Coordinates of C-alpha atoms and ligand atoms in Angstrom, one line a residue:
M628 CA 0.0 -0.1 0.0
E629 CA 2.8 2.3 0.8
F630 CA 4.4 1.4 -2.7
E631 CA 1.0 2.4 -4.4
R632 CA 0.8 5.5 -2.4
R633 CA 4.2 6.6 -3.4
F634 CA 4.1 6.0 -7.1
A635 CA 0.4 6.6 -7.3
T636 CA 1.0 9.0 -10.5
E637 CA 3.2 8.8 -13.6
E638 CA 4.5 12.1 -12.4
A639 CA 5.7 10.7 -9.0
C640 CA 7.5 7.8 -10.8
R641 CA 9.0 10.4 -13.3
A642 CA 10.3 12.3 -10.4
Y643 CA 11.9 9.5 -8.6
L644 CA 13.8 8.3 -11.9
V645 CA 15.0 12.1 -12.0
Q646 CA 16.3 11.9 -8.3
L647 CA 18.1 8.6 -9.1
R648 CA 19.5 9.4 -12.2
W649 CA 20.7 12.8 -11.4
P650 CA 21.4 12.9 -7.7
D651 CA 23.5 16.2 -8.0
G652 CA 20.9 17.8 -10.2
I653 CA 19.5 17.5 -14.0
R654 CA 22.1 18.0 -16.6
C655 CA 21.8 18.4 -20.3
L656 CA 22.6 15.0 -21.9
R657 CA 24.4 16.7 -24.8
C658 CA 26.8 19.6 -23.1
T659 CA 26.2 18.4 -19.6
S660 CA 25.3 21.9 -18.6
P661 CA 23.1 22.3 -15.4
S662 CA 21.1 25.1 -16.8
V663 CA 17.9 23.4 -17.8
W664 CA 14.3 24.3 -17.5
R665 CA 11.2 21.9 -17.7
T666 CA 9.0 22.0 -20.7
A667 CA 5.3 21.4 -20.6
R668 CA 5.9 17.8 -21.9
G669 CA 8.1 17.0 -19.2
L670 CA 11.6 17.4 -20.9
Y671 CA 14.6 19.6 -19.6
H672 CA 15.4 22.2 -22.1
C673 CA 19.1 23.4 -22.1
T674 CA 19.7 27.1 -22.3
F675 CA 23.1 26.7 -23.7
C676 CA 22.6 24.3 -26.7
H677 CA 18.8 23.9 -26.5
F678 CA 18.9 20.3 -26.5
Q679 CA 16.0 18.4 -24.7
T680 CA 16.4 15.9 -22.3
S681 CA 14.3 13.2 -21.5
V682 CA 14.9 11.4 -18.1
L683 CA 14.2 8.3 -19.7
A684 CA 16.5 8.8 -22.7
G685 CA 19.4 6.3 -22.6
T686 CA 17.9 4.0 -19.8
T687 CA 16.1 0.8 -19.4
F688 CA 12.6 2.9 -20.2
Q689 CA 13.8 4.4 -23.3
D690 CA 11.2 4.4 -26.0
T691 CA 8.6 2.8 -23.8
K692 CA 4.9 3.7 -24.3
A693 CA 3.7 2.2 -21.3
D694 CA 2.7 4.0 -18.3
L695 CA 5.7 4.4 -15.9
R696 CA 3.5 3.0 -13.0
L697 CA 3.2 -0.1 -14.7
W698 CA 7.1 -0.3 -15.0
F699 CA 7.4 0.6 -11.5
R700 CA 4.8 -2.4 -10.5
A701 CA 6.9 -4.8 -12.7
M702 CA 10.1 -3.6 -10.6
W703 CA 8.3 -4.1 -7.4
Y704 CA 7.0 -7.5 -8.2
V705 CA 10.4 -8.6 -9.7
T706 CA 12.2 -7.5 -6.4
N707 CA 9.5 -8.9 -4.1
Q708 CA 9.5 -12.5 -5.4
K709 CA 12.1 -14.1 -3.0
S710 CA 13.3 -16.6 -5.7
G711 CA 12.7 -14.8 -8.9
V712 CA 10.1 -14.3 -11.5
S713 CA 8.9 -16.0 -15.0
A714 CA 7.7 -13.8 -17.9
L715 CA 4.3 -15.8 -17.3
G716 CA 4.6 -14.8 -13.8
L717 CA 5.0 -11.0 -14.6
Q718 CA 2.5 -11.1 -17.2
R719 CA -0.1 -12.4 -14.6
A720 CA 0.6 -10.1 -11.8
L721 CA 0.5 -6.9 -13.9
G722 CA -2.3 -8.2 -15.9
L723 CA -0.4 -7.9 -19.4
G724 CA -2.4 -8.8 -22.4
C725 CA 0.7 -10.2 -24.3
Y726 CA 3.6 -12.7 -23.1
Q727 CA 6.0 -10.9 -25.2
T728 CA 5.8 -7.8 -23.6
A729 CA 6.3 -9.4 -19.9
W730 CA 9.1 -11.3 -21.5
T731 CA 10.9 -8.2 -23.1
W732 CA 10.6 -6.5 -20.0
L733 CA 12.0 -9.1 -17.7
Q734 CA 14.8 -9.3 -20.0
K735 CA 15.2 -5.4 -19.9
L736 CA 15.3 -5.8 -16.1
R737 CA 17.6 -8.6 -16.2
A738 CA 20.1 -6.4 -17.8
A739 CA 19.6 -3.5 -15.2
M740 CA 20.6 -6.1 -12.7
V741 CA 24.3 -6.1 -13.5
R742 CA 25.5 -3.0 -11.9
P743 CA 27.1 -0.6 -14.5
G744 CA 30.9 -0.6 -13.2
R745 CA 30.5 -2.7 -10.3
D746 CA 33.4 -3.2 -8.2
R747 CA 35.7 -6.2 -8.3
L748 CA 36.0 -8.9 -5.5
T749 CA 38.6 -8.4 -2.9
G750 CA 40.4 -10.6 -0.3
V751 CA 40.1 -14.4 -0.7
V752 CA 38.2 -15.8 -3.7
E753 CA 37.7 -19.3 -5.2
A754 CA 37.7 -19.5 -9.0
D755 CA 36.5 -22.5 -10.9
E756 CA 34.3 -23.1 -13.7
A757 CA 31.2 -25.1 -14.4
Y758 CA 29.2 -26.5 -17.2
L759 CA 25.9 -25.2 -17.0
G760 CA 23.2 -26.2 -19.6
G761 CA 23.3 -29.3 -21.7
P762 CA 21.2 -31.7 -23.2
R763 CA 18.0 -32.7 -21.8
P764 CA 17.5 -36.0 -20.5
G765 CA 15.8 -38.5 -23.0
L766 CA 17.2 -36.7 -26.0
P767 CA 20.4 -38.8 -26.8
G768 CA 23.2 -38.2 -29.2
R769 CA 23.3 -34.3 -28.3
G770 CA 27.0 -34.8 -27.0
A771 CA 28.7 -31.5 -25.6
A772 CA 26.5 -29.4 -27.9
G773 CA 24.2 -27.0 -25.5
K774 CA 26.7 -27.2 -22.5
T775 CA 27.8 -23.6 -21.5
L776 CA 31.0 -23.2 -19.6
V777 CA 30.6 -20.6 -16.9
S778 CA 33.5 -19.0 -14.6
V779 CA 32.1 -19.0 -11.0
I780 CA 34.0 -17.1 -8.7
T781 CA 33.0 -16.8 -5.0
Q782 CA 34.3 -14.6 -2.2
V783 CA 35.5 -16.5 0.9
D784 CA 33.9 -15.1 4.1
G785 CA 34.8 -17.2 6.8
R786 CA 33.2 -20.6 6.4
G787 CA 30.4 -19.0 4.3
I788 CA 30.4 -17.4 0.9
G789 CA 30.6 -13.4 0.3
R790 CA 29.7 -12.1 -3.0
I791 CA 29.9 -13.8 -6.3
R792 CA 30.5 -13.2 -10.1
L793 CA 29.1 -15.4 -12.7
R794 CA 29.9 -15.2 -16.3
R795 CA 29.8 -17.2 -19.4
I796 CA 33.1 -18.3 -21.2
P797 CA 33.8 -19.6 -24.5
D798 CA 36.3 -22.1 -23.1
A799 CA 38.5 -23.2 -20.3
S800 CA 42.0 -21.7 -21.9
A801 CA 44.2 -19.8 -19.9
R802 CA 43.1 -16.5 -22.1
S803 CA 39.4 -16.9 -21.3
L804 CA 39.9 -17.8 -17.5
E805 CA 42.3 -14.9 -17.0
R806 CA 39.8 -12.6 -18.8
A807 CA 37.0 -13.5 -16.0
V808 CA 39.3 -13.3 -13.3
R809 CA 40.6 -9.9 -14.2
A810 CA 36.9 -8.7 -14.9
A811 CA 35.8 -9.8 -11.5
V812 CA 38.8 -9.7 -9.0
E813 CA 41.1 -6.9 -7.7
P814 CA 44.7 -7.4 -8.2
G815 CA 46.2 -8.2 -5.0
S816 CA 43.8 -10.7 -3.9
V817 CA 44.3 -14.3 -3.2
V818 CA 42.7 -16.6 -5.8
R819 CA 42.2 -20.2 -5.1
T820 CA 41.9 -22.7 -7.9
D821 CA 42.5 -26.2 -8.9
G822 CA 45.4 -27.4 -10.8
W823 CA 44.1 -26.5 -14.3
S824 CA 46.6 -25.0 -16.3
G825 CA 44.6 -22.3 -17.3
Y826 CA 45.2 -20.8 -14.1
R827 CA 49.0 -21.1 -14.0
Q828 CA 49.6 -17.6 -15.0
L829 CA 47.7 -15.5 -12.2
E830 CA 50.8 -14.8 -10.4
T831 CA 52.0 -12.7 -13.3
L832 CA 48.5 -10.6 -13.6
G833 CA 49.2 -9.5 -9.8
Y834 CA 47.3 -12.1 -8.0
R835 CA 48.3 -14.2 -5.2
H836 CA 47.5 -17.9 -6.4
E837 CA 46.9 -20.8 -4.3
V838 CA 46.3 -24.1 -5.7
V839 CA 44.0 -25.8 -3.3
R840 CA 43.4 -28.9 -5.4
E841 CA 45.7 -30.8 -7.8
E842 CA 42.9 -32.2 -9.8
A843 CA 42.2 -30.4 -12.8
E844 CA 39.2 -31.4 -14.7
V845 CA 37.4 -28.5 -16.4
G846 CA 33.7 -28.4 -15.1
Q847 CA 34.2 -31.3 -12.5
H848 CA 35.1 -31.5 -8.7
L849 CA 34.4 -28.0 -8.1
L850 CA 35.8 -25.9 -5.3
P851 CA 33.5 -26.1 -2.3
R852 CA 32.0 -22.6 -2.5
V853 CA 31.8 -22.8 -6.1
N854 CA 30.2 -26.2 -5.8
R855 CA 27.6 -24.7 -3.5
V856 CA 26.8 -21.5 -5.8
V857 CA 26.4 -24.0 -8.7
A858 CA 24.0 -26.0 -6.8
L859 CA 21.8 -23.1 -5.8
F860 CA 22.1 -22.0 -9.4
K861 CA 20.8 -25.0 -10.7
R862 CA 17.9 -25.3 -8.3
W863 CA 16.9 -21.9 -8.8
L864 CA 16.7 -22.4 -12.4
L865 CA 14.8 -25.3 -12.2
G866 CA 12.2 -23.8 -9.6
V867 CA 11.8 -20.3 -11.3
H868 CA 12.3 -21.1 -15.0
Q869 CA 11.6 -24.9 -14.8
G870 CA 15.2 -25.1 -16.0
A871 CA 14.4 -24.4 -19.6
V872 CA 16.9 -21.8 -20.8
T873 CA 18.9 -21.5 -24.3
P874 CA 22.6 -20.6 -23.8
A875 CA 22.1 -17.3 -25.6
Y876 CA 19.8 -16.3 -22.6
L877 CA 21.8 -18.0 -19.8
D878 CA 23.7 -14.4 -19.5
A879 CA 20.4 -12.8 -18.2
Y880 CA 20.0 -15.5 -15.7
L881 CA 23.6 -15.5 -14.4
D882 CA 23.0 -11.7 -14.1
E883 CA 19.6 -12.1 -12.2
F884 CA 20.8 -14.9 -9.9
T885 CA 24.0 -12.7 -8.9
F886 CA 21.8 -9.6 -8.3
R887 CA 19.7 -11.8 -5.8
F888 CA 22.4 -13.6 -4.3
N889 CA 24.8 -10.7 -3.5
R890 CA 21.8 -9.1 -1.9
R891 CA 20.3 -11.9 -0.2
T892 CA 20.8 -10.7 3.2
S893 CA 19.2 -7.2 2.2
R894 CA 16.4 -7.5 4.7
W895 CA 14.7 -4.2 3.7
R896 CA 12.9 -5.3 0.4
G897 CA 12.8 -1.6 -0.6
K898 CA 16.3 -1.5 -1.1
L899 CA 16.4 -4.1 -3.5
F900 CA 13.7 -2.1 -5.5
Y901 CA 16.0 1.2 -4.9
R902 CA 19.0 -0.5 -6.3
L903 CA 17.4 -1.9 -9.4
V904 CA 15.6 1.3 -10.2
Q905 CA 18.9 3.2 -9.6
Q906 CA 20.7 0.6 -12.1
A907 CA 17.8 0.7 -14.4
V908 CA 18.2 4.5 -15.1
Q909 CA 21.9 3.8 -15.9
V910 CA 21.6 0.9 -18.1
P911 CA 20.7 1.9 -21.8
S912 CA 18.0 -0.3 -23.2
R913 CA 19.1 -2.8 -25.7
P914 CA 17.5 -4.4 -28.7
Q915 CA 15.7 -7.6 -27.8
R916 CA 15.5 -10.7 -29.6
T917 CA 12.2 -12.4 -29.5
A918 CA 11.0 -15.0 -27.0
R919 CA 11.6 -18.7 -27.8
R920 CA 11.0 -21.8 -25.9
A921 CA 14.2 -23.4 -24.9
V922 CA 15.5 -27.1 -25.1
V923 CA 18.2 -27.0 -22.7
T924 CA 18.0 -27.9 -18.9
P925 CA 20.7 -27.1 -16.4
Ligands
ZN1723 ZN1 23.0 21.6 -23.4

């Protein structure tokens, strides 16, 4: 009810976006001048270059024809479902006539769940890689096709897990693994891996490298925290998405899972919502492919 009151009008939603996008005041999108006035259509007219800035331009909501209140309800719903939502669930919750719309919105919101310029993990981390996806049982002869290799990096927090980073990688070569580690982990950190050759050069990249297991099979016998995260991810995928996900869309699910996992201790649900909106105004909308049913299970 508090949510409904707070965002009862399109105007209130817009004001909230302005506040999160320009916490230090509105600036012209073209010349960054702070000298703007608001037009009757809700745009910001720059007194220097006469460019008109929209609060929606360059955000997740760019070019949307829908009422912002509906977008806000979608974000509220997405952040309030403890384990996640499916497009069908969102369609029902919002009373959308069209499955495709719900699906597209969900993809856009998932893209916003990766924080732009997010910081890297520090301290001690476990880095390993796992196969996600793969042939559905009962469909013989698919071989390794459809399996997707994912780099899983988990922060060591006492006996537990701190934050995580998940990222699809093309193969388990040193090049791919080093790129994943560099994107996710601050140099100077301790990186624990198994004995796989792909991790051998981490010291030269400025990491302290600990081989905690000599075995080196790609995608198997995972390090303990990585193993737990992979098991949780697979269970989550099965529970929320019935496990049906094509490799092409795996990125979005990895992002959503990471967003939820890294904020799993946030008790205040409003904070999750705040973060999502904050990130949504920083992430440009990207063209979406059409929804397709998948043949791949975790
Ligand atoms: Zn300007």
